CSV table of N, CA, C and O in Angstrom, one decimal:
chain,number,residue,atom,x,y,z
A,856,MET,N,180.2,-160.9,-167.1
A,856,MET,CA,179.0,-160.3,-167.5
A,856,MET,C,178.4,-159.6,-166.3
A,856,MET,O,178.3,-160.1,-165.2
A,857,GLU,N,177.9,-158.4,-166.6
A,857,GLU,CA,177.2,-157.6,-165.5
A,857,GLU,C,175.9,-158.3,-165.2
A,857,GLU,O,175.1,-158.6,-166.2
A,858,THR,N,175.6,-158.4,-164.0
A,858,THR,CA,174.4,-159.1,-163.6
A,858,THR,C,173.1,-158.4,-164.0
A,858,THR,O,172.2,-159.0,-164.5
A,859,TRP,N,173.1,-157.0,-164.0
A,859,TRP,CA,171.8,-156.3,-164.3
A,859,TRP,C,171.5,-156.5,-165.8
A,859,TRP,O,170.4,-156.5,-166.2
A,860,ARG,N,172.5,-156.6,-166.6
A,860,ARG,CA,172.3,-156.8,-168.1
A,860,ARG,C,171.7,-158.1,-168.4
A,860,ARG,O,170.8,-158.3,-169.2
A,861,PHE,N,172.2,-159.1,-167.7
A,861,PHE,CA,171.7,-160.5,-167.8
A,861,PHE,C,170.2,-160.5,-167.4
A,861,PHE,O,169.4,-161.1,-168.1
A,862,VAL,N,169.9,-160.0,-166.2
A,862,VAL,CA,168.6,-160.0,-165.7
A,862,VAL,C,167.6,-159.2,-166.6
A,862,VAL,O,166.5,-159.6,-166.9
A,863,ALA,N,168.1,-158.0,-167.1
A,863,ALA,CA,167.3,-157.3,-168.1
A,863,ALA,C,167.0,-158.0,-169.3
A,863,ALA,O,165.9,-158.0,-169.9
A,864,ALA,N,168.0,-158.7,-169.8
A,864,ALA,CA,167.9,-159.5,-171.1
A,864,ALA,C,166.9,-160.6,-170.9
A,864,ALA,O,166.0,-160.9,-171.7
A,865,VAL,N,167.0,-161.3,-169.8
A,865,VAL,CA,166.0,-162.4,-169.5
A,865,VAL,C,164.6,-161.9,-169.3
A,865,VAL,O,163.7,-162.5,-169.9
A,866,MET,N,164.5,-160.8,-168.6
A,866,MET,CA,163.1,-160.3,-168.3
A,866,MET,C,162.5,-159.8,-169.6
A,866,MET,O,161.3,-159.9,-169.9
A,867,THR,N,163.3,-159.1,-170.5
A,867,THR,CA,162.8,-158.6,-171.7
A,867,THR,C,162.3,-159.7,-172.6
A,867,THR,O,161.2,-159.7,-173.2
A,868,SER,N,163.2,-160.8,-172.7
A,868,SER,CA,162.8,-161.9,-173.6
A,868,SER,C,161.6,-162.6,-173.1
A,868,SER,O,160.7,-163.0,-173.9
A,869,LEU,N,161.5,-162.8,-171.8
A,869,LEU,CA,160.3,-163.5,-171.2
A,869,LEU,C,159.1,-162.7,-171.4
A,869,LEU,O,158.0,-163.2,-171.7
A,870,THR,N,159.2,-161.4,-171.2
A,870,THR,CA,158.0,-160.5,-171.3
A,870,THR,C,157.5,-160.5,-172.7
A,870,THR,O,156.3,-160.6,-173.0
A,871,MET,N,158.4,-160.4,-173.7
A,871,MET,CA,158.0,-160.4,-175.1
A,871,MET,C,157.4,-161.7,-175.5
A,871,MET,O,156.4,-161.7,-176.2
A,872,GLY,N,158.0,-162.8,-175.0
A,872,GLY,CA,157.5,-164.1,-175.3
A,872,GLY,C,156.1,-164.3,-174.7
A,872,GLY,O,155.2,-164.8,-175.4
A,873,LEU,N,155.9,-164.0,-173.5
A,873,LEU,CA,154.6,-164.2,-172.8
A,873,LEU,C,153.5,-163.3,-173.4
A,873,LEU,O,152.4,-163.7,-173.6
A,874,ILE,N,153.8,-162.0,-173.7
A,874,ILE,CA,152.8,-161.2,-174.3
A,874,ILE,C,152.5,-161.7,-175.7
A,874,ILE,O,151.3,-161.7,-176.1
A,875,GLY,N,153.5,-162.1,-176.4
A,875,GLY,CA,153.2,-162.7,-177.8
A,875,GLY,C,152.4,-163.9,-177.7
A,875,GLY,O,151.4,-164.1,-178.5
A,876,VAL,N,152.6,-164.8,-176.8
A,876,VAL,CA,151.8,-166.0,-176.6
A,876,VAL,C,150.4,-165.7,-176.2
A,876,VAL,O,149.4,-166.2,-176.7
A,877,ALA,N,150.3,-164.7,-175.3
A,877,ALA,CA,148.9,-164.3,-174.9
A,877,ALA,C,148.1,-163.7,-176.0
A,877,ALA,O,146.9,-164.0,-176.2
A,878,LEU,N,148.8,-162.9,-176.9
A,878,LEU,CA,148.1,-162.3,-178.0
A,878,LEU,C,147.8,-163.3,-179.1
A,878,LEU,O,146.7,-163.4,-179.7
A,879,ALA,N,148.8,-164.2,-179.4
A,879,ALA,CA,148.6,-165.2,-180.5
A,879,ALA,C,147.5,-166.2,-180.2
A,879,ALA,O,146.8,-166.7,-181.1
A,880,THR,N,147.4,-166.6,-178.9
A,880,THR,CA,146.4,-167.7,-178.6
A,880,THR,C,145.1,-167.1,-178.0
A,880,THR,O,144.2,-167.9,-177.7
A,881,ASN,N,145.0,-165.8,-178.0
A,881,ASN,CA,143.8,-165.1,-177.4
A,881,ASN,C,143.5,-165.6,-176.0
A,881,ASN,O,142.4,-166.0,-175.6
A,882,LEU,N,144.6,-165.7,-175.2
A,882,LEU,CA,144.5,-166.3,-173.8
A,882,LEU,C,143.5,-165.5,-173.0
A,882,LEU,O,143.7,-164.3,-172.8
A,883,ARG,N,142.5,-166.1,-172.6
A,883,ARG,CA,141.4,-165.5,-171.7
A,883,ARG,C,140.8,-164.3,-172.3
A,883,ARG,O,140.4,-163.4,-171.7
A,884,GLY,N,140.8,-164.2,-173.7
A,884,GLY,CA,140.2,-163.1,-174.4
A,884,GLY,C,141.0,-161.8,-174.4
A,884,GLY,O,140.5,-160.8,-174.6
A,885,VAL,N,142.3,-161.9,-174.1
A,885,VAL,CA,143.1,-160.7,-174.0
A,885,VAL,C,143.2,-160.0,-175.4
A,885,VAL,O,143.2,-158.8,-175.4
A,886,THR,N,143.3,-160.7,-176.5
A,886,THR,CA,143.5,-160.1,-177.8
A,886,THR,C,142.2,-159.4,-178.2
A,886,THR,O,142.2,-158.3,-178.6
A,887,GLU,N,141.1,-160.1,-178.0
A,887,GLU,CA,139.8,-159.5,-178.3
A,887,GLU,C,139.5,-158.2,-177.4
A,887,GLU,O,139.0,-157.2,-177.9
A,888,TRP,N,139.9,-158.3,-176.2
A,888,TRP,CA,139.7,-157.2,-175.3
A,888,TRP,C,140.5,-156.0,-175.7
A,888,TRP,O,140.1,-154.9,-175.8
A,889,HIS,N,141.8,-156.3,-176.1
A,889,HIS,CA,142.7,-155.2,-176.5
A,889,HIS,C,142.2,-154.6,-177.8
A,889,HIS,O,142.2,-153.3,-178.0
A,890,VAL,N,141.7,-155.4,-178.7
A,890,VAL,CA,141.2,-154.8,-180.0
A,890,VAL,C,140.0,-154.0,-179.8
A,890,VAL,O,139.8,-152.9,-180.4
A,891,ARG,N,139.1,-154.5,-178.9
A,891,ARG,CA,137.8,-153.7,-178.6
A,891,ARG,C,138.2,-152.3,-178.0
A,891,ARG,O,137.6,-151.3,-178.4
A,892,ARG,N,139.1,-152.3,-177.1
A,892,ARG,CA,139.5,-151.1,-176.4
A,892,ARG,C,140.2,-150.2,-177.4
A,892,ARG,O,140.0,-149.0,-177.4
A,893,SER,N,141.1,-150.7,-178.3
A,893,SER,CA,141.7,-149.9,-179.3
A,893,SER,C,140.8,-149.3,-180.3
A,893,SER,O,140.9,-148.2,-180.7
A,894,MET,N,139.8,-150.1,-180.7
A,894,MET,CA,138.8,-149.6,-181.7
A,894,MET,C,137.9,-148.5,-181.1
A,894,MET,O,137.6,-147.6,-181.7
A,895,ALA,N,137.6,-148.7,-179.8
A,895,ALA,CA,136.8,-147.7,-179.1
A,895,ALA,C,137.6,-146.4,-179.0
A,895,ALA,O,137.0,-145.3,-179.2
A,896,THR,N,138.8,-146.5,-178.7
A,896,THR,CA,139.7,-145.3,-178.6
A,896,THR,C,139.9,-144.6,-179.9
A,896,THR,O,139.8,-143.4,-180.1
A,897,ALA,N,140.2,-145.4,-180.9
A,897,ALA,CA,140.5,-144.9,-182.3
A,897,ALA,C,139.2,-144.4,-182.9
A,897,ALA,O,139.3,-143.5,-183.8
A,898,GLY,N,138.1,-144.9,-182.6
A,898,GLY,CA,136.8,-144.4,-183.2
A,898,GLY,C,136.6,-143.0,-182.9
A,898,GLY,O,136.0,-142.2,-183.7
A,899,VAL,N,137.0,-142.5,-181.7
A,899,VAL,CA,136.8,-141.1,-181.4
A,899,VAL,C,137.7,-140.2,-182.2
A,899,VAL,O,137.4,-139.1,-182.6
A,900,LEU,N,138.9,-140.7,-182.4
A,900,LEU,CA,140.0,-139.9,-183.1
A,900,LEU,C,139.9,-140.0,-184.6
A,900,LEU,O,140.5,-139.2,-185.3
A,901,ARG,N,139.1,-140.9,-185.1
A,901,ARG,CA,139.0,-141.1,-186.6
A,901,ARG,C,138.2,-140.0,-187.2
A,901,ARG,O,137.1,-139.7,-186.8
A,902,ARG,N,138.9,-139.3,-188.2
A,902,ARG,CA,138.2,-138.2,-188.9
A,902,ARG,C,138.1,-138.6,-190.4
A,902,ARG,O,139.0,-139.1,-191.0
A,903,VAL,N,136.9,-138.5,-190.9
A,903,VAL,CA,136.7,-138.8,-192.3
A,903,VAL,C,136.4,-137.5,-193.0
A,903,VAL,O,135.5,-136.7,-192.6
A,904,PRO,N,137.1,-137.2,-194.1
A,904,PRO,CA,136.9,-136.0,-194.9
A,904,PRO,C,135.4,-136.0,-195.4
A,904,PRO,O,134.9,-137.1,-195.7
A,905,PRO,N,134.9,-134.9,-195.6
A,905,PRO,CA,133.5,-134.8,-196.1
A,905,PRO,C,133.2,-135.4,-197.5
A,905,PRO,O,132.1,-135.8,-197.8
A,906,TRP,N,134.2,-135.5,-198.3
A,906,TRP,CA,134.0,-136.0,-199.6
A,906,TRP,C,134.2,-137.6,-199.7
A,906,TRP,O,134.0,-138.2,-200.7
A,907,ARG,N,134.5,-138.2,-198.5
A,907,ARG,CA,134.6,-139.6,-198.5
A,907,ARG,C,133.5,-140.2,-197.6
A,907,ARG,O,133.1,-139.6,-196.7
A,908,ARG,N,133.0,-141.4,-198.0
A,908,ARG,CA,132.0,-142.1,-197.2
A,908,ARG,C,132.7,-142.9,-196.2
A,908,ARG,O,133.9,-143.3,-196.3
A,909,LEU,N,132.0,-143.2,-195.1
A,909,LEU,CA,132.5,-144.2,-194.1
A,909,LEU,C,132.5,-145.6,-194.8
A,909,LEU,O,131.7,-145.9,-195.6
A,910,PRO,N,133.5,-146.4,-194.4
A,910,PRO,CA,133.5,-147.7,-195.0
A,910,PRO,C,132.3,-148.5,-194.6
A,910,PRO,O,131.7,-148.3,-193.5
A,911,ASP,N,131.8,-149.4,-195.5
A,911,ASP,CA,130.6,-150.2,-195.3
A,911,ASP,C,130.8,-151.4,-194.4
A,911,ASP,O,129.9,-152.1,-194.1
A,912,ALA,N,132.1,-151.7,-194.0
A,912,ALA,CA,132.4,-152.9,-193.2
A,912,ALA,C,131.6,-152.8,-191.9
A,912,ALA,O,131.7,-151.8,-191.2
A,913,ARG,N,131.0,-153.9,-191.5
A,913,ARG,CA,130.3,-153.9,-190.2
A,913,ARG,C,131.3,-154.1,-189.1
A,913,ARG,O,132.5,-154.4,-189.3
A,914,TYR,N,130.9,-153.7,-187.9
A,914,TYR,CA,131.7,-153.7,-186.7
A,914,TYR,C,132.3,-155.1,-186.5
A,914,TYR,O,133.5,-155.3,-186.2
A,915,ASP,N,131.5,-156.2,-186.7
A,915,ASP,CA,132.0,-157.5,-186.4
A,915,ASP,C,133.1,-157.9,-187.4
A,915,ASP,O,134.0,-158.6,-187.0
A,916,LYS,N,132.9,-157.5,-188.7
A,916,LYS,CA,133.9,-157.9,-189.6
A,916,LYS,C,135.2,-157.1,-189.3
A,916,LYS,O,136.3,-157.7,-189.4
A,917,ARG,N,135.1,-155.9,-189.0
A,917,ARG,CA,136.3,-155.1,-188.7
A,917,ARG,C,137.0,-155.7,-187.4
A,917,ARG,O,138.2,-155.8,-187.4
A,918,LEU,N,136.2,-156.1,-186.4
A,918,LEU,CA,136.7,-156.7,-185.2
A,918,LEU,C,137.5,-158.0,-185.5
A,918,LEU,O,138.6,-158.2,-185.1
A,919,ALA,N,136.9,-158.8,-186.4
A,919,ALA,CA,137.5,-160.1,-186.7
A,919,ALA,C,138.8,-159.8,-187.5
A,919,ALA,O,139.8,-160.5,-187.2
A,920,ARG,N,138.9,-158.9,-188.4
A,920,ARG,CA,140.1,-158.6,-189.1
A,920,ARG,C,141.2,-158.1,-188.2
A,920,ARG,O,142.4,-158.5,-188.3
A,921,PHE,N,140.9,-157.2,-187.2
A,921,PHE,CA,141.9,-156.7,-186.3
A,921,PHE,C,142.3,-157.7,-185.3
A,921,PHE,O,143.5,-157.7,-184.9
A,922,VAL,N,141.4,-158.6,-184.9
A,922,VAL,CA,141.8,-159.7,-184.0
A,922,VAL,C,142.8,-160.6,-184.7
A,922,VAL,O,143.9,-161.0,-184.2
A,923,LEU,N,142.6,-160.9,-186.0
A,923,LEU,CA,143.5,-161.7,-186.8
A,923,LEU,C,144.9,-161.0,-186.9
A,923,LEU,O,145.9,-161.6,-186.7
A,924,LEU,N,144.8,-159.7,-187.2
A,924,LEU,CA,146.1,-159.0,-187.3
A,924,LEU,C,146.8,-159.0,-186.0
A,924,LEU,O,148.1,-159.2,-186.0
A,925,GLU,N,146.2,-158.8,-184.9
A,925,GLU,CA,146.8,-158.7,-183.6
A,925,GLU,C,147.4,-160.1,-183.2
A,925,GLU,O,148.4,-160.2,-182.6
A,926,ARG,N,146.7,-161.2,-183.6
A,926,ARG,CA,147.2,-162.5,-183.4
A,926,ARG,C,148.5,-162.8,-184.2
A,926,ARG,O,149.4,-163.4,-183.7
A,927,VAL,N,148.5,-162.3,-185.4
A,927,VAL,CA,149.8,-162.4,-186.2
A,927,VAL,C,150.9,-161.6,-185.5
A,927,VAL,O,152.0,-162.1,-185.4
A,928,ILE,N,150.6,-160.4,-185.0
A,928,ILE,CA,151.6,-159.6,-184.3
A,928,ILE,C,152.0,-160.4,-183.1
A,928,ILE,O,153.2,-160.3,-182.7
A,929,GLY,N,151.1,-161.1,-182.4
A,929,GLY,CA,151.5,-161.8,-181.2
A,929,GLY,C,152.5,-163.0,-181.6
A,929,GLY,O,153.4,-163.3,-180.8
A,930,VAL,N,152.3,-163.6,-182.7
A,930,VAL,CA,153.2,-164.7,-183.2
A,930,VAL,C,154.6,-164.1,-183.4
A,930,VAL,O,155.6,-164.7,-183.0
A,931,VAL,N,154.7,-162.9,-184.0
A,931,VAL,CA,155.9,-162.2,-184.2
A,931,VAL,C,156.6,-161.9,-182.8
A,931,VAL,O,157.8,-162.1,-182.7
A,932,PHE,N,155.9,-161.4,-181.9
A,932,PHE,CA,156.4,-161.1,-180.6
A,932,PHE,C,156.9,-162.3,-179.9
A,932,PHE,O,158.0,-162.3,-179.3
A,933,ALA,N,156.2,-163.4,-180.0
A,933,ALA,CA,156.6,-164.7,-179.3
A,933,ALA,C,157.9,-165.2,-180.0
A,933,ALA,O,158.8,-165.6,-179.3
A,934,ALA,N,158.0,-165.1,-181.3
A,934,ALA,CA,159.2,-165.5,-182.0
A,934,ALA,C,160.4,-164.7,-181.6
A,934,ALA,O,161.5,-165.2,-181.4
A,935,ALA,N,160.1,-163.4,-181.5
A,935,ALA,CA,161.2,-162.5,-181.1
A,935,ALA,C,161.7,-162.8,-179.7
A,935,ALA,O,162.9,-162.8,-179.4
A,936,GLY,N,160.8,-163.1,-178.8
A,936,GLY,CA,161.2,-163.5,-177.4
A,936,GLY,C,162.0,-164.7,-177.4
A,936,GLY,O,163.0,-164.8,-176.6
A,937,VAL,N,161.6,-165.7,-178.2
A,937,VAL,CA,162.4,-167.0,-178.2
A,937,VAL,C,163.7,-166.7,-178.8
A,937,VAL,O,164.7,-167.2,-178.3
A,938,MET,N,163.8,-165.9,-179.8
A,938,MET,CA,165.1,-165.6,-180.5
A,938,MET,C,166.0,-164.9,-179.5
A,938,MET,O,167.2,-165.1,-179.4
A,939,PHE,N,165.5,-164.0,-178.7
A,939,PHE,CA,166.3,-163.3,-177.7
A,939,PHE,C,166.8,-164.3,-176.6
A,939,PHE,O,168.0,-164.2,-176.2
A,940,LEU,N,166.0,-165.2,-176.2
A,940,LEU,CA,166.5,-166.3,-175.3
A,940,LEU,C,167.6,-167.1,-175.9
A,940,LEU,O,168.5,-167.5,-175.2
A,941,ILE,N,167.4,-167.5,-177.2
A,941,ILE,CA,168.5,-168.3,-177.9
A,941,ILE,C,169.8,-167.5,-178.0
A,941,ILE,O,170.8,-168.0,-177.7
A,942,VAL,N,169.7,-166.2,-178.3
A,942,VAL,CA,170.9,-165.4,-178.4
A,942,VAL,C,171.6,-165.2,-177.0
A,942,VAL,O,172.8,-165.3,-176.9
A,943,LEU,N,170.7,-165.0,-176.0
A,943,LEU,CA,171.3,-164.9,-174.7
A,943,LEU,C,171.9,-166.2,-174.2
A,943,LEU,O,173.0,-166.2,-173.6
A,944,GLY,N,171.3,-167.4,-174.5
A,944,GLY,CA,171.9,-168.7,-174.1
A,944,GLY,C,173.2,-168.9,-174.9
A,944,GLY,O,174.2,-169.4,-174.3
A,945,TYR,N,173.2,-168.5,-176.2
A,945,TYR,CA,174.5,-168.7,-176.9
A,945,TYR,C,175.6,-167.8,-176.4
A,945,TYR,O,176.7,-168.2,-176.2
A,946,GLY,N,175.2,-166.6,-176.0
A,946,GLY,CA,176.2,-165.7,-175.4
A,946,GLY,C,176.8,-166.2,-174.1
A,946,GLY,O,178.0,-166.1,-173.8
A,947,ILE,N,175.9,-166.8,-173.3
A,947,ILE,CA,176.4,-167.4,-172.0
A,947,ILE,C,177.3,-168.6,-172.3
A,947,ILE,O,178.3,-168.8,-171.7
A,948,LEU,N,176.8,-169.5,-173.2
A,948,LEU,CA,177.6,-170.7,-173.4
A,948,LEU,C,179.0,-170.4,-174.1
A,948,LEU,O,179.9,-171.1,-173.9
A,949,SER,N,179.0,-169.4,-175.0
A,949,SER,CA,180.2,-169.1,-175.6
A,949,SER,C,181.2,-168.2,-174.8
A,949,SER,O,182.3,-168.1,-175.1
A,950,GLY,N,180.7,-167.7,-173.7
A,950,GLY,CA,181.5,-166.9,-172.8
A,950,GLY,C,181.7,-165.4,-173.2
A,950,GLY,O,182.4,-164.7,-172.6
A,951,GLU,N,181.0,-165.0,-174.3
A,951,GLU,CA,181.1,-163.6,-174.7
A,951,GLU,C,180.1,-162.8,-173.9
A,951,GLU,O,178.9,-163.1,-173.8
A,952,PRO,N,180.6,-161.7,-173.3
A,952,PRO,CA,179.7,-160.8,-172.6
A,952,PRO,C,178.8,-160.0,-173.5
A,952,PRO,O,179.1,-159.9,-174.7
A,953,ILE,N,177.7,-159.5,-172.9
A,953,ILE,CA,176.9,-158.6,-173.7
A,953,ILE,C,177.6,-157.3,-173.8
A,953,ILE,O,177.9,-156.6,-172.8
A,954,ARG,N,177.9,-156.9,-175.0
A,954,ARG,CA,178.6,-155.6,-175.2
A,954,ARG,C,177.7,-154.4,-175.1
A,954,ARG,O,176.6,-154.4,-175.7
A,955,PRO,N,178.2,-153.4,-174.4
A,955,PRO,CA,177.4,-152.1,-174.4
A,955,PRO,C,177.4,-151.4,-175.7
A,955,PRO,O,178.4,-151.5,-176.4
A,956,SER,N,176.4,-150.7,-176.1
A,956,SER,CA,176.4,-149.9,-177.3
A,956,SER,C,177.0,-148.6,-177.0
A,956,SER,O,176.6,-147.9,-176.0
A,957,ARG,N,177.9,-148.1,-177.8
A,957,ARG,CA,178.5,-146.8,-177.6
A,957,ARG,C,178.3,-145.9,-178.8
A,957,ARG,O,178.2,-146.3,-179.9
C-alpha cells in the first residue's frame, strides 16, 4: 500500500469525523456560529419575487430549525468518518491495497 494514500485516507476520515462531532454536539457553539454566519450571508443573496410575501417565521425560529438541520448533518458526517475508518481498518487487516480509480 502506498503510504500517501493511507495517510490521506486516515486524515480524511478523522477530519470528517471530528467536523461531524463538532457540528452534532454544538461543540463550543460552532454549529450556532456557522448557522448565524450562513444566514447572514444568505440573507443578502435572498431574493423574493414581488408577488410573494416574506415568510412570517421569526429569526429565532428559523435559527433553531437550521441549527437542528446542521446538527443532523453533523451526525451524518460523523457516521461517514467512522465508516471510512472501519473500511480502512478492514482493508489493512485483509491485506488488500487501496485500489486507484481509473
